[in-house]
mmCIF file of C-alpha atoms in Angstrom:
data_model
loop_
_atom_site.group_PDB
_atom_site.id
_atom_site.type_symbol
_atom_site.label_atom_id
_atom_site.label_comp_id
_atom_site.label_asym_id
_atom_site.label_seq_id
_atom_site.Cartn_x
_atom_site.Cartn_y
_atom_site.Cartn_z
ATOM 1 C CA MET D 1309 -4.784 -15.943 14.042
ATOM 2 C CA TYR D 1310 -2.381 -13.357 12.542
ATOM 3 C CA THR D 1311 -0.775 -10.317 13.754
ATOM 4 C CA LEU D 1312 -0.115 -6.891 12.159
ATOM 5 C CA TYR D 1313 1.958 -3.871 13.724
ATOM 6 C CA GLY D 1314 1.068 -0.802 11.668
ATOM 7 C CA TYR D 1315 -0.012 2.973 12.221
ATOM 8 C CA PRO D 1316 -2.621 4.295 10.284
ATOM 9 C CA LYS D 1317 -2.727 6.258 7.025
ATOM 10 C CA THR D 1318 0.554 3.901 6.203
ATOM 11 C CA ARG D 1319 0.954 1.318 3.700
ATOM 12 C CA SER D 1320 -0.018 -0.969 7.074
ATOM 13 C CA VAL D 1321 -3.456 -0.282 5.330
ATOM 14 C CA ARG D 1322 -2.872 -2.624 2.675
ATOM 15 C CA VAL D 1323 -1.992 -5.764 4.236
ATOM 16 C CA ALA D 1324 -5.425 -5.016 6.819
ATOM 17 C CA TRP D 1325 -6.756 -4.688 3.400
ATOM 18 C CA ALA D 1326 -6.071 -7.774 2.528
ATOM 19 C CA LEU D 1327 -6.888 -9.491 5.664
ATOM 20 C CA GLU D 1328 -10.262 -7.934 5.673
ATOM 21 C CA GLU D 1329 -11.152 -8.999 1.601
ATOM 22 C CA ILE D 1330 -9.688 -12.636 2.400
ATOM 23 C CA GLY D 1331 -12.058 -12.591 5.977
ATOM 24 C CA LEU D 1332 -8.522 -13.547 7.568
ATOM 25 C CA PRO D 1333 -8.949 -13.080 12.046
ATOM 26 C CA TYR D 1334 -6.269 -11.024 12.800
ATOM 27 C CA GLU D 1335 -4.911 -8.743 15.849
ATOM 28 C CA TYR D 1336 -3.796 -4.954 14.856
ATOM 29 C CA LYS D 1337 -1.047 -3.510 16.905
ATOM 30 C CA VAL D 1338 -0.012 0.313 16.513
ATOM 31 C CA VAL D 1339 3.879 1.200 16.001
ATOM 32 C CA ASN D 1340 4.082 4.540 17.491
ATOM 33 C CA LEU D 1341 6.054 6.068 14.226
ATOM 34 C CA LYS D 1342 5.317 9.730 16.301
ATOM 35 C CA ALA D 1343 6.826 8.181 19.141
ATOM 36 C CA GLY D 1344 10.268 6.564 17.805
ATOM 37 C CA GLU D 1345 8.774 2.530 18.333
ATOM 38 C CA HIS D 1346 9.301 1.685 14.912
ATOM 39 C CA LEU D 1347 13.437 2.603 15.956
ATOM 40 C CA GLY D 1348 13.392 0.858 19.327
ATOM 41 C CA SER D 1349 15.295 -2.898 19.720
ATOM 42 C CA ALA D 1350 11.739 -4.512 20.247
ATOM 43 C CA PHE D 1351 10.408 -3.649 16.993
ATOM 44 C CA LYS D 1352 14.070 -3.684 15.406
ATOM 45 C CA THR D 1353 13.799 -7.761 15.901
ATOM 46 C CA LEU D 1354 10.643 -8.078 13.734
ATOM 47 C CA ASN D 1355 12.442 -5.948 11.091
ATOM 48 C CA PRO D 1356 15.731 -4.729 10.948
ATOM 49 C CA ALA D 1357 14.405 -1.854 8.232
ATOM 50 C CA THR D 1358 12.504 -0.668 11.055
ATOM 51 C CA LYS D 1359 9.490 -0.211 8.866
ATOM 52 C CA ILE D 1360 5.661 -0.876 8.721
ATOM 53 C CA PRO D 1361 3.978 -3.188 8.242
ATOM 54 C CA VAL D 1362 5.293 -6.157 9.491
ATOM 55 C CA LEU D 1363 2.628 -9.512 9.375
ATOM 56 C CA VAL D 1364 3.935 -12.209 12.194
ATOM 57 C CA THR D 1365 2.369 -15.622 11.007
ATOM 58 C CA GLU D 1366 3.304 -19.080 12.676
ATOM 59 C CA GLU D 1367 6.428 -19.001 11.302
ATOM 60 C CA GLY D 1368 7.818 -15.771 11.442
ATOM 61 C CA ALA D 1369 7.530 -12.169 10.328
ATOM 62 C CA LEU D 1370 7.099 -10.840 6.577
ATOM 63 C CA SER D 1371 7.779 -7.409 5.941
ATOM 64 C CA GLU D 1372 7.242 -5.098 2.442
ATOM 65 C CA SER D 1373 3.664 -4.637 1.837
ATOM 66 C CA ALA D 1374 4.019 -6.115 -1.415
ATOM 67 C CA ALA D 1375 5.371 -9.361 -0.435
ATOM 68 C CA ILE D 1376 2.879 -10.006 2.352
ATOM 69 C CA VAL D 1377 -0.519 -9.173 0.523
ATOM 70 C CA THR D 1378 0.829 -11.567 -1.954
ATOM 71 C CA PHE D 1379 1.396 -14.241 0.549
ATOM 72 C CA LEU D 1380 -1.969 -14.191 2.289
ATOM 73 C CA ALA D 1381 -3.379 -14.475 -1.146
ATOM 74 C CA GLU D 1382 -1.657 -17.337 -1.987
ATOM 75 C CA LYS D 1383 -1.536 -18.832 0.969
ATOM 76 C CA HIS D 1384 -5.317 -18.940 1.964
ATOM 77 C CA ALA D 1385 -6.968 -17.194 -1.547
ATOM 78 C CA MET D 1386 -5.129 -18.587 -4.530
ATOM 79 C CA GLU D 1387 -7.267 -17.647 -7.915
ATOM 80 C CA GLU D 1388 -9.568 -15.583 -6.157
ATOM 81 C CA PHE D 1389 -7.362 -12.558 -4.879
ATOM 82 C CA ILE D 1390 -4.508 -13.504 -6.995
ATOM 83 C CA PRO D 1391 -3.876 -15.751 -10.737
ATOM 84 C CA ALA D 1392 -2.214 -19.451 -10.963
ATOM 85 C CA PRO D 1393 1.232 -18.987 -10.996
ATOM 86 C CA GLY D 1394 2.376 -19.877 -14.142
ATOM 87 C CA THR D 1395 -0.496 -18.070 -16.542
ATOM 88 C CA PHE D 1396 -0.255 -15.051 -18.477
ATOM 89 C CA ALA D 1397 -2.367 -13.482 -15.681
ATOM 90 C CA ARG D 1398 0.469 -14.438 -13.335
ATOM 91 C CA GLY D 1399 2.780 -12.703 -15.214
ATOM 92 C CA LEU D 1400 0.327 -9.485 -15.379
ATOM 93 C CA TYR D 1401 -0.252 -9.298 -11.871
ATOM 94 C CA GLU D 1402 3.676 -9.379 -11.309
ATOM 95 C CA GLN D 1403 4.051 -6.622 -13.687
ATOM 96 C CA MET D 1404 1.374 -4.377 -11.903
ATOM 97 C CA MET D 1405 2.442 -4.928 -8.672
ATOM 98 C CA VAL D 1406 5.795 -3.883 -9.272
ATOM 99 C CA PHE D 1407 4.809 -0.978 -11.223
ATOM 100 C CA ALA D 1408 2.693 0.406 -8.377
ATOM 101 C CA VAL D 1409 5.336 0.115 -5.904
ATOM 102 C CA THR D 1410 8.522 1.164 -8.122
ATOM 103 C CA GLU D 1411 6.810 3.640 -10.532
ATOM 104 C CA LEU D 1412 3.565 5.167 -8.831
ATOM 105 C CA GLU D 1413 4.264 5.116 -5.684
ATOM 106 C CA GLN D 1414 8.204 6.466 -5.590
ATOM 107 C CA PRO D 1415 7.662 9.918 -6.175
ATOM 108 C CA LEU D 1416 5.352 9.659 -3.157
ATOM 109 C CA TRP D 1417 7.929 8.308 -0.905
ATOM 110 C CA SER D 1418 10.457 10.655 -2.701
ATOM 111 C CA LYS D 1419 8.115 13.237 -1.580
ATOM 112 C CA ALA D 1420 7.356 12.428 1.731
ATOM 113 C CA LYS D 1421 10.988 11.717 2.606
ATOM 114 C CA HIS D 1422 11.731 15.611 1.516
ATOM 115 C CA THR D 1423 8.868 17.136 3.563
ATOM 116 C CA PHE D 1424 8.802 14.918 7.066
ATOM 117 C CA ALA D 1425 10.823 11.488 6.790
ATOM 118 C CA LEU D 1426 14.389 12.328 6.467
ATOM 119 C CA PRO D 1427 16.333 14.636 8.828
ATOM 120 C CA GLU D 1428 16.216 18.394 7.711
ATOM 121 C CA GLN D 1429 19.602 18.957 7.096
ATOM 122 C CA HIS D 1430 18.974 15.540 4.326
ATOM 123 C CA ARG D 1431 15.858 17.363 2.847
ATOM 124 C CA ILE D 1432 16.213 19.073 -0.646
ATOM 125 C CA VAL D 1433 13.281 21.767 -1.356
ATOM 126 C CA GLN D 1434 13.561 20.550 -5.208
ATOM 127 C CA MET D 1435 12.389 17.360 -4.810
ATOM 128 C CA GLN D 1436 8.799 18.077 -4.246
ATOM 129 C CA ASP D 1437 8.857 19.444 -8.164
ATOM 130 C CA THR D 1438 10.605 16.585 -9.304
ATOM 131 C CA ALA D 1439 8.653 14.302 -7.560
ATOM 132 C CA ALA D 1440 5.541 16.096 -8.791
ATOM 133 C CA TRP D 1441 6.820 15.547 -12.473
ATOM 134 C CA GLU D 1442 7.943 11.566 -11.543
ATOM 135 C CA PHE D 1443 4.379 11.095 -10.522
ATOM 136 C CA ASP D 1444 2.568 12.979 -13.564
ATOM 137 C CA ARG D 1445 5.067 10.791 -15.858
ATOM 138 C CA ALA D 1446 3.809 7.266 -13.808
ATOM 139 C CA LEU D 1447 0.632 8.350 -13.464
ATOM 140 C CA THR D 1448 0.211 8.770 -17.285
ATOM 141 C CA ALA D 1449 1.929 5.042 -17.780
ATOM 142 C CA PHE D 1450 -0.352 3.706 -15.907
ATOM 143 C CA SER D 1451 -3.400 5.128 -17.126
ATOM 144 C CA LEU D 1452 -2.178 3.118 -21.107
ATOM 145 C CA LEU D 1453 -1.526 -0.123 -18.732
ATOM 146 C CA LEU D 1454 -5.235 -0.212 -17.430
ATOM 147 C CA ASN D 1455 -6.853 1.239 -20.479
ATOM 148 C CA ASP D 1456 -10.896 0.435 -20.029
ATOM 149 C CA LYS D 1457 -9.842 -2.577 -17.760
ATOM 150 C CA GLU D 1458 -11.923 -2.916 -14.150
ATOM 151 C CA TYR D 1459 -8.812 -3.478 -12.821
ATOM 152 C CA VAL D 1460 -5.211 -3.662 -12.898
ATOM 153 C CA CYS D 1461 -5.100 -7.722 -14.254
ATOM 154 C CA GLY D 1462 -8.895 -7.308 -15.804
ATOM 155 C CA SER D 1463 -11.411 -8.349 -14.378
ATOM 156 C CA LEU D 1464 -10.379 -9.968 -11.456
ATOM 157 C CA PHE D 1465 -9.533 -7.964 -8.559
ATOM 158 C CA THR D 1466 -6.581 -9.249 -7.060
ATOM 159 C CA MET D 1467 -4.435 -7.749 -3.902
ATOM 160 C CA ALA D 1468 -2.015 -5.317 -7.178
ATOM 161 C CA ASP D 1469 -5.174 -3.243 -6.497
ATOM 162 C CA ILE D 1470 -4.783 -3.203 -3.322
ATOM 163 C CA VAL D 1471 -1.401 -1.777 -2.927
ATOM 164 C CA THR D 1472 -2.060 0.696 -6.939
ATOM 165 C CA ALA D 1473 -5.433 2.156 -5.186
ATOM 166 C CA GLN D 1474 -3.591 2.855 -1.903
ATOM 167 C CA VAL D 1475 -0.455 4.525 -4.084
ATOM 168 C CA LEU D 1476 -3.607 6.464 -5.832
ATOM 169 C CA SER D 1477 -5.270 7.565 -2.420
ATOM 170 C CA TRP D 1478 -1.800 8.670 -1.445
ATOM 171 C CA ALA D 1479 -1.304 10.999 -3.945
ATOM 172 C CA LYS D 1480 -4.584 12.043 -3.792
ATOM 173 C CA GLY D 1481 -4.013 13.059 -0.507
ATOM 174 C CA SER D 1482 -0.323 14.649 -1.482
ATOM 175 C CA ASP D 1483 -2.834 16.867 -3.516
ATOM 176 C CA LEU D 1484 -1.581 15.599 -6.752
ATOM 177 C CA ASP D 1485 -4.085 15.037 -9.207
ATOM 178 C CA LEU D 1486 -5.111 11.848 -11.045
ATOM 179 C CA LYS D 1487 -5.744 13.576 -14.030
ATOM 180 C CA PHE D 1488 -7.445 10.970 -16.257
ATOM 181 C CA ASP D 1489 -11.034 9.380 -16.043
ATOM 182 C CA ASN D 1490 -10.305 5.887 -16.277
ATOM 183 C CA VAL D 1491 -7.367 6.116 -13.420
ATOM 184 C CA LYS D 1492 -9.952 8.394 -11.296
ATOM 185 C CA SER D 1493 -12.896 5.852 -11.659
ATOM 186 C CA TYR D 1494 -10.536 3.298 -11.032
ATOM 187 C CA ALA D 1495 -9.482 4.709 -7.808
ATOM 188 C CA GLU D 1496 -13.137 5.645 -6.723
ATOM 189 C CA ARG D 1497 -14.195 1.418 -7.379
ATOM 190 C CA VAL D 1498 -11.253 0.165 -6.022
ATOM 191 C CA LEU D 1499 -11.378 2.762 -2.957
ATOM 192 C CA SER D 1500 -15.202 2.049 -2.330
ATOM 193 C CA ARG D 1501 -15.103 -1.669 -1.390
ATOM 194 C CA PRO D 1502 -16.783 -2.691 2.174
ATOM 195 C CA ALA D 1503 -13.390 -4.165 3.253
ATOM 196 C CA TYR D 1504 -10.539 -0.980 2.094
ATOM 197 C CA GLU D 1505 -13.225 0.881 4.713
ATOM 198 C CA LYS D 1506 -13.514 -1.485 7.433
ATOM 199 C CA ALA D 1507 -9.358 -1.721 7.226
ATOM 200 C CA TRP D 1508 -8.571 1.880 8.048
ATOM 201 C CA ARG D 1509 -11.295 2.192 10.176
ATOM 202 C CA ARG D 1510 -10.167 -0.632 12.028
ATOM 203 C CA GLU D 1511 -6.618 1.169 12.324
ATOM 204 C CA MET D 1512 -7.658 4.721 13.756
ATOM 205 C CA ALA D 1513 -9.940 2.778 16.675
ATOM 206 C CA GLN D 1514 -6.749 1.530 17.278
ATOM 207 C CA LEU D 1515 -4.844 4.001 17.466
ATOM 208 C CA SER D 1516 -7.691 5.856 19.775
ATOM 209 C CA ASN D 1517 -7.198 2.839 22.130
ATOM 210 C CA ALA D 1518 -3.664 2.896 22.265
ATOM 211 C CA ASP D 1519 -4.084 6.533 22.738
ATOM 212 C CA ALA D 1520 -6.715 6.030 25.434
#
């Protein structure tokens, strides 16, 4: 049994989605970001970076969503949700996972930081336009990388699709246009998976329980 620490509409849904796809049992614990629970000493022992998600395993705690979902696939679903190590397909998986978190996601996080996440005195209004420009540039590259493939690694749905599609969902929620037909179709296809809906519904239900 894994324990996932998260909060709805954040990167924690990626881990919940991965757990649901693989069919692994897990306990979900809400870390109330609005109440600052992620900054408390109890949570800092799990992740000194004070960020979610965190997955507690029998061997210890893991943070960083891309690392967590890769760990889960390698441990429980090799060659079902992740290509085997040492193959070109695995190299492509690593490429697309890194691209998702360093190119596609980075402008969205920058936009969020300069909207609400950073202390007000450290926010730069002009970063909104810069972030939108950076995202558009990264999206153009992603459209070319995706081309006419069903998933980012070809015909195999992988953990890289979970991270990438969640980033695209984040972009839509930030009023950024996905713009390219192949990207729009890809996002719709991946985000319509039942495990994704089950994951975010479970997160929202846990938040409601925590607030009750």
